[in-house]
CSV table of C-alpha atoms and ligand atoms in Angstrom, one decimal:
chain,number,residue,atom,x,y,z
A,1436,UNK,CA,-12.5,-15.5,14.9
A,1437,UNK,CA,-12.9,-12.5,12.4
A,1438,UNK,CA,-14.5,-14.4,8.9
A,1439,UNK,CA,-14.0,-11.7,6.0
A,1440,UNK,CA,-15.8,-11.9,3.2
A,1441,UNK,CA,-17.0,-9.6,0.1
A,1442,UNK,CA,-20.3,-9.4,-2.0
A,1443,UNK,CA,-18.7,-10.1,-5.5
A,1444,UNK,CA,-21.7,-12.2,-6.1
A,1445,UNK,CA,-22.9,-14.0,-2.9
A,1446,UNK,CA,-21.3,-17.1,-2.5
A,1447,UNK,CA,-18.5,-15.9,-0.7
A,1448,UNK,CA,-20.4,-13.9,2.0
A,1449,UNK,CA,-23.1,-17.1,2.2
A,1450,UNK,CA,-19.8,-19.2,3.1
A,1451,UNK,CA,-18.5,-17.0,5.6
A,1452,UNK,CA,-22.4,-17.1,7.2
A,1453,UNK,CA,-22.3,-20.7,6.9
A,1454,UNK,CA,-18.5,-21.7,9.0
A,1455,UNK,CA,-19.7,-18.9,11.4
A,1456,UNK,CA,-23.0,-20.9,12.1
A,1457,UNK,CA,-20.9,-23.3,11.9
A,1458,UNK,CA,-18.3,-22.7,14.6
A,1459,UNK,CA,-21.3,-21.3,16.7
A,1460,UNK,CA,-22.7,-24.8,16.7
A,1461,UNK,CA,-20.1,-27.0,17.2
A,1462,UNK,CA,-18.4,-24.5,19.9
A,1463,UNK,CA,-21.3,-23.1,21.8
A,1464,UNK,CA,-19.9,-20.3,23.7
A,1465,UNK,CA,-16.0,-20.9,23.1
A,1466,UNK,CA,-15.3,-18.2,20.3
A,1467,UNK,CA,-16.3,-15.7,19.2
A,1468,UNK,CA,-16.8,-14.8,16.0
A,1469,UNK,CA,-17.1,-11.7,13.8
A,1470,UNK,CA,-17.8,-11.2,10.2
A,1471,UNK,CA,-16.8,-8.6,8.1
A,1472,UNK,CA,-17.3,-7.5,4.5
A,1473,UNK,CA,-13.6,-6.5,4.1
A,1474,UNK,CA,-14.4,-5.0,0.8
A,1475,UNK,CA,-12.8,-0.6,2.0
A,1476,UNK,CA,-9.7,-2.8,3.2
A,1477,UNK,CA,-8.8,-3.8,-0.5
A,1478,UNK,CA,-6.7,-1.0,-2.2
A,1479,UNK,CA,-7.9,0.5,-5.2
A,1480,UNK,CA,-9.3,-1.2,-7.5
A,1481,UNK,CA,-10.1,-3.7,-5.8
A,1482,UNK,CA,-12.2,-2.3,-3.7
A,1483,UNK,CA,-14.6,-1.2,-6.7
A,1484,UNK,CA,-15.0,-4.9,-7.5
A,1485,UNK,CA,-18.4,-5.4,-6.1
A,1486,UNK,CA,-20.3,-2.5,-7.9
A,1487,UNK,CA,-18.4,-4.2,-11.3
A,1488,UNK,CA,-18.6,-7.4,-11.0
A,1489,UNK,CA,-22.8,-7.9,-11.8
A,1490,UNK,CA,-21.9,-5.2,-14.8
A,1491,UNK,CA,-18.5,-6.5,-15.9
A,1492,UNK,CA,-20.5,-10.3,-16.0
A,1493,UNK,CA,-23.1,-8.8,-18.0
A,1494,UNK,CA,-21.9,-6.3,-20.0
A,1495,UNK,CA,-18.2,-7.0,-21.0
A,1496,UNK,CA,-18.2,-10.7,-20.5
A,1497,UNK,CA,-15.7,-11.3,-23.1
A,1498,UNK,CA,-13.3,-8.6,-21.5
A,1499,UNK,CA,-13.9,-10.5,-18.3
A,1500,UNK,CA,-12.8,-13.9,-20.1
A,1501,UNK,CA,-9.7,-12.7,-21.8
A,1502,UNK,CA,-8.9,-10.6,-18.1
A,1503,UNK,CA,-9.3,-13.5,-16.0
A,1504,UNK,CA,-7.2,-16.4,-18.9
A,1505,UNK,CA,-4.4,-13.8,-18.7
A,1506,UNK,CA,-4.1,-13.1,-15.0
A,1507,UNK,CA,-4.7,-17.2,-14.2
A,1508,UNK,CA,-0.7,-18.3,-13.5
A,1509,UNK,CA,2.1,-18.0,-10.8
A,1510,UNK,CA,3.7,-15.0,-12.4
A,1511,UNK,CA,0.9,-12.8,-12.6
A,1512,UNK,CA,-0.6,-13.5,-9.2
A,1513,UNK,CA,2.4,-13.0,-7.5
A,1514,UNK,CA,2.8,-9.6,-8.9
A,1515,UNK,CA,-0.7,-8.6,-7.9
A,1516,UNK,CA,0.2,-10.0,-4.5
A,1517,UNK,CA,2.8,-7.6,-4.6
A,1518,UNK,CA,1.0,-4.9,-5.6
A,1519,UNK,CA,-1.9,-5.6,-3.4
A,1520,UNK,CA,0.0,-6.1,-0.2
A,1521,UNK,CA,1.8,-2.9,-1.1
A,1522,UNK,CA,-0.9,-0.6,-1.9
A,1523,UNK,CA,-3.3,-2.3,0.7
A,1524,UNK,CA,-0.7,-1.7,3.7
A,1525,UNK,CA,-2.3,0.9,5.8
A,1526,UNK,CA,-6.1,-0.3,4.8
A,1527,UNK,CA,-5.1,-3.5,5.7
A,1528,UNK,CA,-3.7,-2.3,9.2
A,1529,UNK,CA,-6.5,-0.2,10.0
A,1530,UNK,CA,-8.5,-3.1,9.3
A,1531,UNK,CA,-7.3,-5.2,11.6
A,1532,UNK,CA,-6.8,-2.8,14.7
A,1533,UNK,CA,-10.8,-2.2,14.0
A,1534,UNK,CA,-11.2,-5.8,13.8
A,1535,UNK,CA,-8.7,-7.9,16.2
A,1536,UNK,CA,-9.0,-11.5,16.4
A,1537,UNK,CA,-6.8,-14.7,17.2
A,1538,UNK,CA,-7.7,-16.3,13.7
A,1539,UNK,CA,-8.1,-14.3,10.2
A,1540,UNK,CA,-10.7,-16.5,8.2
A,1541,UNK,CA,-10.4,-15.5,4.8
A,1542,UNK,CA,-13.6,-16.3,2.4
A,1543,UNK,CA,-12.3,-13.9,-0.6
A,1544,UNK,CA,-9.2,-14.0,-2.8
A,1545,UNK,CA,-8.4,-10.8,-2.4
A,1546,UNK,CA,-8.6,-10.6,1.3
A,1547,UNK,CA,-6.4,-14.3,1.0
A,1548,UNK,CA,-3.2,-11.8,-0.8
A,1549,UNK,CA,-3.6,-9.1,1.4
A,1550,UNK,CA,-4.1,-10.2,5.2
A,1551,UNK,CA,-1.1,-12.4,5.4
A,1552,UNK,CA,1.5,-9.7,5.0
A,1553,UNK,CA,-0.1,-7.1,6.9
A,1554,UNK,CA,-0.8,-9.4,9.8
A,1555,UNK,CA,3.0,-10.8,9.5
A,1556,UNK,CA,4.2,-7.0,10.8
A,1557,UNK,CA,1.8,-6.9,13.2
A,1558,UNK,CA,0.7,-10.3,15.1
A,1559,UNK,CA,2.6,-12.8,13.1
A,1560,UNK,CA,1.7,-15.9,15.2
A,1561,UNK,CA,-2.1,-15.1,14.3
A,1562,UNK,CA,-3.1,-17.5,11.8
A,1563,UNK,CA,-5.2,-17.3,8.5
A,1564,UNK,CA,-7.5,-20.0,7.1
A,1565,UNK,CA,-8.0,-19.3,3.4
A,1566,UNK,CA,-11.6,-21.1,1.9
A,1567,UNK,CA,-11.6,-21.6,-1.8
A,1568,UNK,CA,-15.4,-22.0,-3.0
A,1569,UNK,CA,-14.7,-22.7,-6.5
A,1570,UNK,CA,-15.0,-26.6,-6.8
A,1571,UNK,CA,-12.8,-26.8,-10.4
A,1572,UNK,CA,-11.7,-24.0,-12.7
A,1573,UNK,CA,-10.0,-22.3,-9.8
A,1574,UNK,CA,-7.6,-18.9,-10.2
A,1575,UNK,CA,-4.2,-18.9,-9.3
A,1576,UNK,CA,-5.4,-15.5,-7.1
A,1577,UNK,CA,-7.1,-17.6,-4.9
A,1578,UNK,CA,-3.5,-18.6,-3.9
A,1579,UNK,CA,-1.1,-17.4,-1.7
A,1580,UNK,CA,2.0,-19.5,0.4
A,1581,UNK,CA,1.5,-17.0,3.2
A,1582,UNK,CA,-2.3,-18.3,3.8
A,1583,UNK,CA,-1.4,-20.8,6.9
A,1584,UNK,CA,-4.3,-23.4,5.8
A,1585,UNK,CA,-6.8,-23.6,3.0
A,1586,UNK,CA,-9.9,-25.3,2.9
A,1587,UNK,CA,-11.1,-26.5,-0.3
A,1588,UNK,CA,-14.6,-28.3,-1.6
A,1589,UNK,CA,-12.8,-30.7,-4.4
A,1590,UNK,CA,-9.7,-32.8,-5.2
A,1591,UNK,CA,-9.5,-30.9,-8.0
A,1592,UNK,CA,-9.6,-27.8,-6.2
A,1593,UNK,CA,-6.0,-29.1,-4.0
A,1594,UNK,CA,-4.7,-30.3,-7.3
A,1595,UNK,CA,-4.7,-26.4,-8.1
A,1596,UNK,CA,-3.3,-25.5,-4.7
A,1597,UNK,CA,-0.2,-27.9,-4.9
A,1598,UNK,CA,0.2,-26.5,-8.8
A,1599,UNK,CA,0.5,-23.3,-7.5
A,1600,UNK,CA,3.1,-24.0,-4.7
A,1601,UNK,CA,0.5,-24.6,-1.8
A,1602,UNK,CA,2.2,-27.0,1.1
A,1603,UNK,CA,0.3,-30.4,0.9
A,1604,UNK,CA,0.0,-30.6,4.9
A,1605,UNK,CA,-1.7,-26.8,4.3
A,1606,UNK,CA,-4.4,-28.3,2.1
A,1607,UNK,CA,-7.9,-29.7,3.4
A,1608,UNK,CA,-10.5,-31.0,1.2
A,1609,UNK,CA,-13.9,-30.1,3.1
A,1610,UNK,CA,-16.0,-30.0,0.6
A,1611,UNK,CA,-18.4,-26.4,0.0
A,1612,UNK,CA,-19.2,-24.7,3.1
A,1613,UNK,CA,-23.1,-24.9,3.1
A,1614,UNK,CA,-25.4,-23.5,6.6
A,1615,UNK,CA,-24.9,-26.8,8.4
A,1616,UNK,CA,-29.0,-26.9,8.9
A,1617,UNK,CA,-29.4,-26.7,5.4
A,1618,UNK,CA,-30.5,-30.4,5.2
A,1619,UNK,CA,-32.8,-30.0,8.1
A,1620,UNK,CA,-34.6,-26.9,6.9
A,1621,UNK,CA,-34.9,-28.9,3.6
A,1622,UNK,CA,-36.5,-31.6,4.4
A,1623,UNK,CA,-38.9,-30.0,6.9
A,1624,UNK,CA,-40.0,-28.1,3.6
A,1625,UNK,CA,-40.5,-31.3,1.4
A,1626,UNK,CA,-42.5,-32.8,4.7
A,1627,UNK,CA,-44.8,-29.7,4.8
A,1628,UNK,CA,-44.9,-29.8,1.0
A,1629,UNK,CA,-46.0,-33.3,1.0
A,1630,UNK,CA,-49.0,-32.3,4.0
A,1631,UNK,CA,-50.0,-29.4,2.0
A,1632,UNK,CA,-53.5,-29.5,0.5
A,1633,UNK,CA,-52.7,-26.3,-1.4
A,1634,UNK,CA,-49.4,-27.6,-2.7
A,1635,UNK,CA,-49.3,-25.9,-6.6
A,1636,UNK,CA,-49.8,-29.1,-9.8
A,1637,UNK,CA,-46.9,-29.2,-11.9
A,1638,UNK,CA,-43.6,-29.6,-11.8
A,1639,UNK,CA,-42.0,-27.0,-9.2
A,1640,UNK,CA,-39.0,-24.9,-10.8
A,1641,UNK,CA,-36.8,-23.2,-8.9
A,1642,UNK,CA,-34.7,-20.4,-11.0
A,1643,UNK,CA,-31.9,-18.5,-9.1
A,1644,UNK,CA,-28.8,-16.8,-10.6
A,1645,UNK,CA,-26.8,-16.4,-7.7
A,1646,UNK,CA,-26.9,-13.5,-4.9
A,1647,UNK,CA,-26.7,-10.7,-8.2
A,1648,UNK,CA,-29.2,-12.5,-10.5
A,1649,UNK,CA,-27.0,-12.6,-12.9
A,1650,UNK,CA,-27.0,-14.4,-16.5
A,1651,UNK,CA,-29.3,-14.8,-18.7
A,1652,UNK,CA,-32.3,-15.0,-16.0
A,1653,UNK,CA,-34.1,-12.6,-17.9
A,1654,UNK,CA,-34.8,-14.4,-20.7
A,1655,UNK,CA,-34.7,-17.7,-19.2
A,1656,UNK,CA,-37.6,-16.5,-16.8
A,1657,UNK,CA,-39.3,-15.5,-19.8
A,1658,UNK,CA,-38.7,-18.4,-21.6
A,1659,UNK,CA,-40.5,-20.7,-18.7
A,1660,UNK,CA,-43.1,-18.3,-17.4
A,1661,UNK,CA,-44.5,-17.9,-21.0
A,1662,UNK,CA,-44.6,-21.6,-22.0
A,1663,UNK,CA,-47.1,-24.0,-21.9
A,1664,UNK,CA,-45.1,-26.7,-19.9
A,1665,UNK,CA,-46.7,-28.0,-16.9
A,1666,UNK,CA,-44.5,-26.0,-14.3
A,1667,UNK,CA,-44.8,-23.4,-11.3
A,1668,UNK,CA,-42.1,-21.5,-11.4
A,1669,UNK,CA,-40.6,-19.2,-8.3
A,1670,UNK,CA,-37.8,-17.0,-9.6
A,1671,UNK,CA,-35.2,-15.7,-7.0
A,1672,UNK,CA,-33.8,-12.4,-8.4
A,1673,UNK,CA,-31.2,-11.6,-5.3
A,1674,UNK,CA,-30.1,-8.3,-4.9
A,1675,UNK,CA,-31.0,-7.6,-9.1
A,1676,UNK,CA,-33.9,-5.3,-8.9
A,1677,UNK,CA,-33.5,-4.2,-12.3
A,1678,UNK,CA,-34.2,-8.1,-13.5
A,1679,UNK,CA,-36.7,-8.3,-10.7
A,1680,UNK,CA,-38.9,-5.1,-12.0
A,1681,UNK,CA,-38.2,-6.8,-15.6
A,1682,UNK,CA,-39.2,-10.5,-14.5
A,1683,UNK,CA,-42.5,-9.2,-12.7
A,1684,UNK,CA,-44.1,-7.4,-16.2
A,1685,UNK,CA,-43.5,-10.2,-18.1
A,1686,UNK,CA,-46.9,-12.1,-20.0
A,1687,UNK,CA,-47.3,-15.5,-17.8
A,1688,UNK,CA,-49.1,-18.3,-18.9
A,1689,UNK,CA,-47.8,-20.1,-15.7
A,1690,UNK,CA,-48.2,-19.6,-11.9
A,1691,UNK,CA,-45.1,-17.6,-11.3
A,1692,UNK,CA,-43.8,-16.1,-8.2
A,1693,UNK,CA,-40.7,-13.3,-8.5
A,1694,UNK,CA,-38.5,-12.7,-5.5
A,1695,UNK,CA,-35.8,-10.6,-4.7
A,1696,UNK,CA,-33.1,-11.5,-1.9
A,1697,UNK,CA,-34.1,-14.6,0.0
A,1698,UNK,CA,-32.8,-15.9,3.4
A,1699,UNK,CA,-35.1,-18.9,3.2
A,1700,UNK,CA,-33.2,-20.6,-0.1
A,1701,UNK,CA,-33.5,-24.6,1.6
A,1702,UNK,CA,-37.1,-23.9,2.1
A,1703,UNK,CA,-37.5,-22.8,-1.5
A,1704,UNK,CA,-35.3,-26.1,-2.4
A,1705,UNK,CA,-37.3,-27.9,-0.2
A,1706,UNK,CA,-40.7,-26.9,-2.1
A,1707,UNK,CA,-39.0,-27.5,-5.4
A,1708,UNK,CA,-38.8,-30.3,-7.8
A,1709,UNK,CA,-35.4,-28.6,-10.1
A,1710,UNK,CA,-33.0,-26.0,-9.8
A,1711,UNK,CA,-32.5,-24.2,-12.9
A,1712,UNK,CA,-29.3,-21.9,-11.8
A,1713,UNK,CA,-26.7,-19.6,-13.3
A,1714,UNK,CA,-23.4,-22.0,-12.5
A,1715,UNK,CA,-22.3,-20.5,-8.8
A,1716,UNK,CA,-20.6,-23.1,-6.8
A,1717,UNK,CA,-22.7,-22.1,-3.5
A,1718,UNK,CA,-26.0,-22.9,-5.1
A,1719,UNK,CA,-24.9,-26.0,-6.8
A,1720,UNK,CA,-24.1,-27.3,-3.5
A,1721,UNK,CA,-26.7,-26.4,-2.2
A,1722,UNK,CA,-28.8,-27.9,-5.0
A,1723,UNK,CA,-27.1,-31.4,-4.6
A,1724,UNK,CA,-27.7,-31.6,-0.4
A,1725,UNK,CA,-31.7,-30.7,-1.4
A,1726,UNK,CA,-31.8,-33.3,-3.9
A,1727,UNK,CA,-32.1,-31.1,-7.0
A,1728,UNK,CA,-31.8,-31.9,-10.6
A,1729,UNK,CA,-30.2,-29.1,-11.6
A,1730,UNK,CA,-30.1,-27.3,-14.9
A,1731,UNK,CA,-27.5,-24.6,-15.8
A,1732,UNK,CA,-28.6,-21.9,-17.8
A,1733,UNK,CA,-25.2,-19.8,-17.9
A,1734,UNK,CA,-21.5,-19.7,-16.4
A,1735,UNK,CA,-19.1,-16.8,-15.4
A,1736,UNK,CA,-16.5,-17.6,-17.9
A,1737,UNK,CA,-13.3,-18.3,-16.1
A,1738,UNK,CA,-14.5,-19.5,-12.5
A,1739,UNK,CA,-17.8,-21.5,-13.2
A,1740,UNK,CA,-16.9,-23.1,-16.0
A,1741,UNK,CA,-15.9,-26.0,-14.6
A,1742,UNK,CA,-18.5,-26.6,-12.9
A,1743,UNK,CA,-20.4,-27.5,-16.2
A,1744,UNK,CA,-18.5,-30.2,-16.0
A,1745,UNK,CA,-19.0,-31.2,-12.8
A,1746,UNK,CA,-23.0,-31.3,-12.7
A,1747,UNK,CA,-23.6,-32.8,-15.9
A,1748,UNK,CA,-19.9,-35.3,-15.6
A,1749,UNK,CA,-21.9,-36.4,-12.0
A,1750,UNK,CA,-25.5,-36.7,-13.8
A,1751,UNK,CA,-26.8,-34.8,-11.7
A,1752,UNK,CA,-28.2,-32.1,-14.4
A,1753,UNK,CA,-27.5,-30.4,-17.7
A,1754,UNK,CA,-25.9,-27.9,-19.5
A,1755,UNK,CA,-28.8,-25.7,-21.2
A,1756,UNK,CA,-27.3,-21.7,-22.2
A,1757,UNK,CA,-30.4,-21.5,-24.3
A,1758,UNK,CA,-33.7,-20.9,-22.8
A,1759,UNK,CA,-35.2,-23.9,-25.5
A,1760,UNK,CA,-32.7,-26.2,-23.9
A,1761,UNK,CA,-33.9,-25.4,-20.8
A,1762,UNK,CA,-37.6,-25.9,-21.7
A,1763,UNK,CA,-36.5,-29.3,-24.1
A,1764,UNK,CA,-34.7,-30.4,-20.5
A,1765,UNK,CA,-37.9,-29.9,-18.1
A,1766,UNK,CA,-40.1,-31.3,-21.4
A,1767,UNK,CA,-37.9,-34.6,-21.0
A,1768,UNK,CA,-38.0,-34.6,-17.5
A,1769,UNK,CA,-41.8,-34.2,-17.1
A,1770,UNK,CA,-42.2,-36.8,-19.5
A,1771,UNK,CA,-39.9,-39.4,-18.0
A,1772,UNK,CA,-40.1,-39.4,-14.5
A,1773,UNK,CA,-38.1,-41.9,-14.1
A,1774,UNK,CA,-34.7,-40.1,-15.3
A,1775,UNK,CA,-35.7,-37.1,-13.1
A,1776,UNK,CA,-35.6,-39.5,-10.2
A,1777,UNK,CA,-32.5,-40.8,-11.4
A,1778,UNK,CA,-30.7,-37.0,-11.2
A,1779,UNK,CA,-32.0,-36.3,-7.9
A,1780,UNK,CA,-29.9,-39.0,-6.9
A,1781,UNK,CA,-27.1,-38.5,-8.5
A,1782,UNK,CA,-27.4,-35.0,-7.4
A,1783,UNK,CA,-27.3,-35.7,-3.8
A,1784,UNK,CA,-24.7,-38.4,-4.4
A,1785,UNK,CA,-22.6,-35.3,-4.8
A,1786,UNK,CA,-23.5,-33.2,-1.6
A,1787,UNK,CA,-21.1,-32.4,1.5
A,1788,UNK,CA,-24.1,-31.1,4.1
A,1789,UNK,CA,-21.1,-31.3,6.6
A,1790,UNK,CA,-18.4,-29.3,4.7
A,1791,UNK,CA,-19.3,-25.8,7.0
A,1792,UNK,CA,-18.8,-28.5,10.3
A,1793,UNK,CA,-15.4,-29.7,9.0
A,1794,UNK,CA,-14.1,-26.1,8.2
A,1795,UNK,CA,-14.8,-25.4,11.9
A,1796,UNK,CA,-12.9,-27.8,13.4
A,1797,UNK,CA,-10.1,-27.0,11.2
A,1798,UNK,CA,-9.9,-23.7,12.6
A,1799,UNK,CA,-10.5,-24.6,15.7
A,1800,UNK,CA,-7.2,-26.5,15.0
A,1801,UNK,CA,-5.4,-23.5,13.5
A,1802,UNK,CA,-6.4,-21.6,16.7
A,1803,UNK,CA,-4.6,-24.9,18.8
A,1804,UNK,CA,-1.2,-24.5,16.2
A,1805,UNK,CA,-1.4,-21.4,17.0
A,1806,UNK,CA,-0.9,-22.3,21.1
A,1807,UNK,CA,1.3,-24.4,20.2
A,1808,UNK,CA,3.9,-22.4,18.3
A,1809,UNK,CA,3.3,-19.1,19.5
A,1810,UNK,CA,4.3,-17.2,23.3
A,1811,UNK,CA,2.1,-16.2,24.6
A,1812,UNK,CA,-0.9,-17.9,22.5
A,1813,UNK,CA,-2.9,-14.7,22.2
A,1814,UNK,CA,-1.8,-11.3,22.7
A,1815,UNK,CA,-4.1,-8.8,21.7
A,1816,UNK,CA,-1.9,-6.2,23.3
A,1817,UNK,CA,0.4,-7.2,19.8
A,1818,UNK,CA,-2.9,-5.7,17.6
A,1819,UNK,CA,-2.6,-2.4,19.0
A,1820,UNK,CA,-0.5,-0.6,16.2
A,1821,UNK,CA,1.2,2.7,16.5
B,2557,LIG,N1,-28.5,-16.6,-2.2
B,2557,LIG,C1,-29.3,-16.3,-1.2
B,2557,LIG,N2,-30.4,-15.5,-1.5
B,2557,LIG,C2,-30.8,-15.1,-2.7
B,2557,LIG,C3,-29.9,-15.5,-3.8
B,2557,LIG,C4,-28.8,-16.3,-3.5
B,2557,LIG,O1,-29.1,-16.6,0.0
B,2557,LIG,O2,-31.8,-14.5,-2.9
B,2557,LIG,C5,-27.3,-17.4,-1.9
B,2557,LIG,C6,-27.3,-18.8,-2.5
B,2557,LIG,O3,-28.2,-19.7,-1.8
B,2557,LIG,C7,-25.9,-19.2,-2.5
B,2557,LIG,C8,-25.2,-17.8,-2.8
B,2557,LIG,O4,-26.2,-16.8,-2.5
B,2557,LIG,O5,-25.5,-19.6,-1.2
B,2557,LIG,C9,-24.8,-17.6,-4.2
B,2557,LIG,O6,-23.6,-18.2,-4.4
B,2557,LIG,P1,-23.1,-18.8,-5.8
B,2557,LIG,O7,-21.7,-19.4,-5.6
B,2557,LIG,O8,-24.1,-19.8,-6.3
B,2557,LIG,O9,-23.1,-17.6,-6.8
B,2557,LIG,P2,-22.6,-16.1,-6.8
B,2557,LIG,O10,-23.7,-15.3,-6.3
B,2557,LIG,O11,-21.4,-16.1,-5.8
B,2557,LIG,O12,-22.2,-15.8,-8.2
């Protein structure tokens, strides 16, 4: 099972990690699985997307908008399609002869247009499971009719698949592929928390903005380390050094802690009491399985703006794009316990902590249809190209 994936942001390479664990879990020793950042099989330029996606969000935001309302329809995605299967053809086929598997699981858009075509001339009984990891405002790119069987986190997310021609019997709400021991990991944090002597006063504030750092975490970091609220703050930057460097001079008047990429994210959920987050999908999930109140401090326009909607529609948090809205937010929340409580629920009213599990068993399932409908079932000889 060959999981692709690229780092345009890090939700889509933290889903990929998550079915994998996934699969390895719930099929100890059956497949096995690879995963690959297919990024130098997208034809140009795509393949430049993840050194401009950070600096696209950041610095031509508005050009970002406009791009991504005016590519968002049948028409226009199936001409990238076109394009992109056309100009991706022998990428795409080296890709796969250096990466040959029974099932394709497809974690990015752009790896969703491209694989199915190439794979068609070459193995076209090999299936390909396409997950979609927006939960709302999702881009007709994400779809393609040549993607065998999508998994998708929302009802909302299938009502865009079957408005953009996707089979119903394709379609599988799963809900967000999150590490299926997220929840664990969590709560074993929260218990040790709770032991803890040492454990810091305050309200504990978790800020992340995504796997790139992105937003306005700058000066929202600034905004919380330097006030006088009764908060310890731990600030994940992810792989944004520049906003790291920038986060760590700051004047604190709080006990701050500044971090760059973390693979312990449920423990730091665990230890925390909010989530103050840029509007990515993955760490909203993640947010509701760990019980979090969650504030949103920004949105990519296009993709996570509908998930605005779906935090603060649920209760489970706010909408807050200026740093005083944050700080009025946590203000409220210190001072009325009570309601804090009340979004922690509704937070984890909202959580899938199974989602990963389910996507494994439906590509254990493709792999089956595969058996099924294909002779012989697998044929790697079929991957060898000339
Ligand atoms: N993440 C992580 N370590 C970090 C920062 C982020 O593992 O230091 C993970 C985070 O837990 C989530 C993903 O990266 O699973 C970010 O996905 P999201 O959809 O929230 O935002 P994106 O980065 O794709 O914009």
């Amino acid at each position: 099972i060959t999981l692709l994936y690229a780092d345009t942001g890090g939700g889509h390479r933290a889903s990929a990690q998550a079915i994998e664990k996934a699969i390895q879990q719930l099929f100890p020793g059956v497949y096995r699985t690879e995963l690959v950042n297919a990024i130098h099989a997208f034809p140009y330029p795509y393949d430049q997307a993840e050194k401009a996606y950070a600096s696209a969000i950041s610095q031509a935001r508005l050009g970002y908008e406009l791009f991504w309302n005016a590519t968002n329809n049948v028409s226009s995605t199936m001409a990238s399609r076109l394009f992109i299967e056309t100009a991706g053809r022998s990428r795409a086929r080296a890709f796969l002869e250096r990466h040959p598997a029974d099932v394709y699981v497809s974690c990015h858009p752009i790896a969703s247009q491209l694989l199915p075509e190439a794979l068609s001339r070459v193995s076209p009984n090999t299936p390909v499971v396409g997950v979609v990891t927006d939960l709302s405002t999702v881009h007709a790119l994400c779809w393609s009719p040549k993607v065998d069987f999508y998994a998708v986190p929302t009802d909302v997310a299938r009502r865009h698949a079957l408005e953009n021609g996707i089979q119903p019997s394709r379609i599988t709400v799963t809900g967000q592929p999150v590490m299926p021991d997220f929840a664990t990991r969590v709560q074993a944090a929260r218990v040790k928390r709770t032991r803890s002597a040492n454990s810091p006063h305050g309200l504990a504030v978790l800020l992340m903005g995504g796997g790139d750092g992105m937003g306005h975490l700058v000066d929202t970091a600034r905004s919380l380390a330097q006030s006088s609220l009764d908060l310890c703050l731990t600030v994940v930057c992810g792989r944004n050094e520049h906003a790291r460097a920038e986060i760590q001079a700051l004047h604190k008047n709080l006990p701050t802690r500044v971090l760059g990429f973390c693979d312990n994210i449920p423990e730091l959920m665990g230890a925390s009491d909010v989530l103050v987050t840029k509007a990515g999908p993955g760490t909203i999930c993640e947010g509701f399985i760990a019980e979090l109140p969650i504030v949103l401090y920004d949105a990519v326009p296009g993709q996570e703006t509908g998930n605005i909607d779906w935090v603060t529609d649920s209760g489970a948090g706010f909408w807050c794009p200026m740093p005083q809205q944050v700080l009025q937010q946590l203000r409220h929340w210190l001072a009325q316990p009570a309601d804090l409580q009340r979004a922690s629920q509704l937070s984890y009213a909202q959580a899938r902590p199974d989602a990963a599990l389910h996507i494994a068993h439906l590509i254990a399932d493709a792999v089956a249809s595969c058996g099924v409908y294909a002779q012989p079932r697998i044929n790697r000889a079929n991957m060898h190209l000339s």
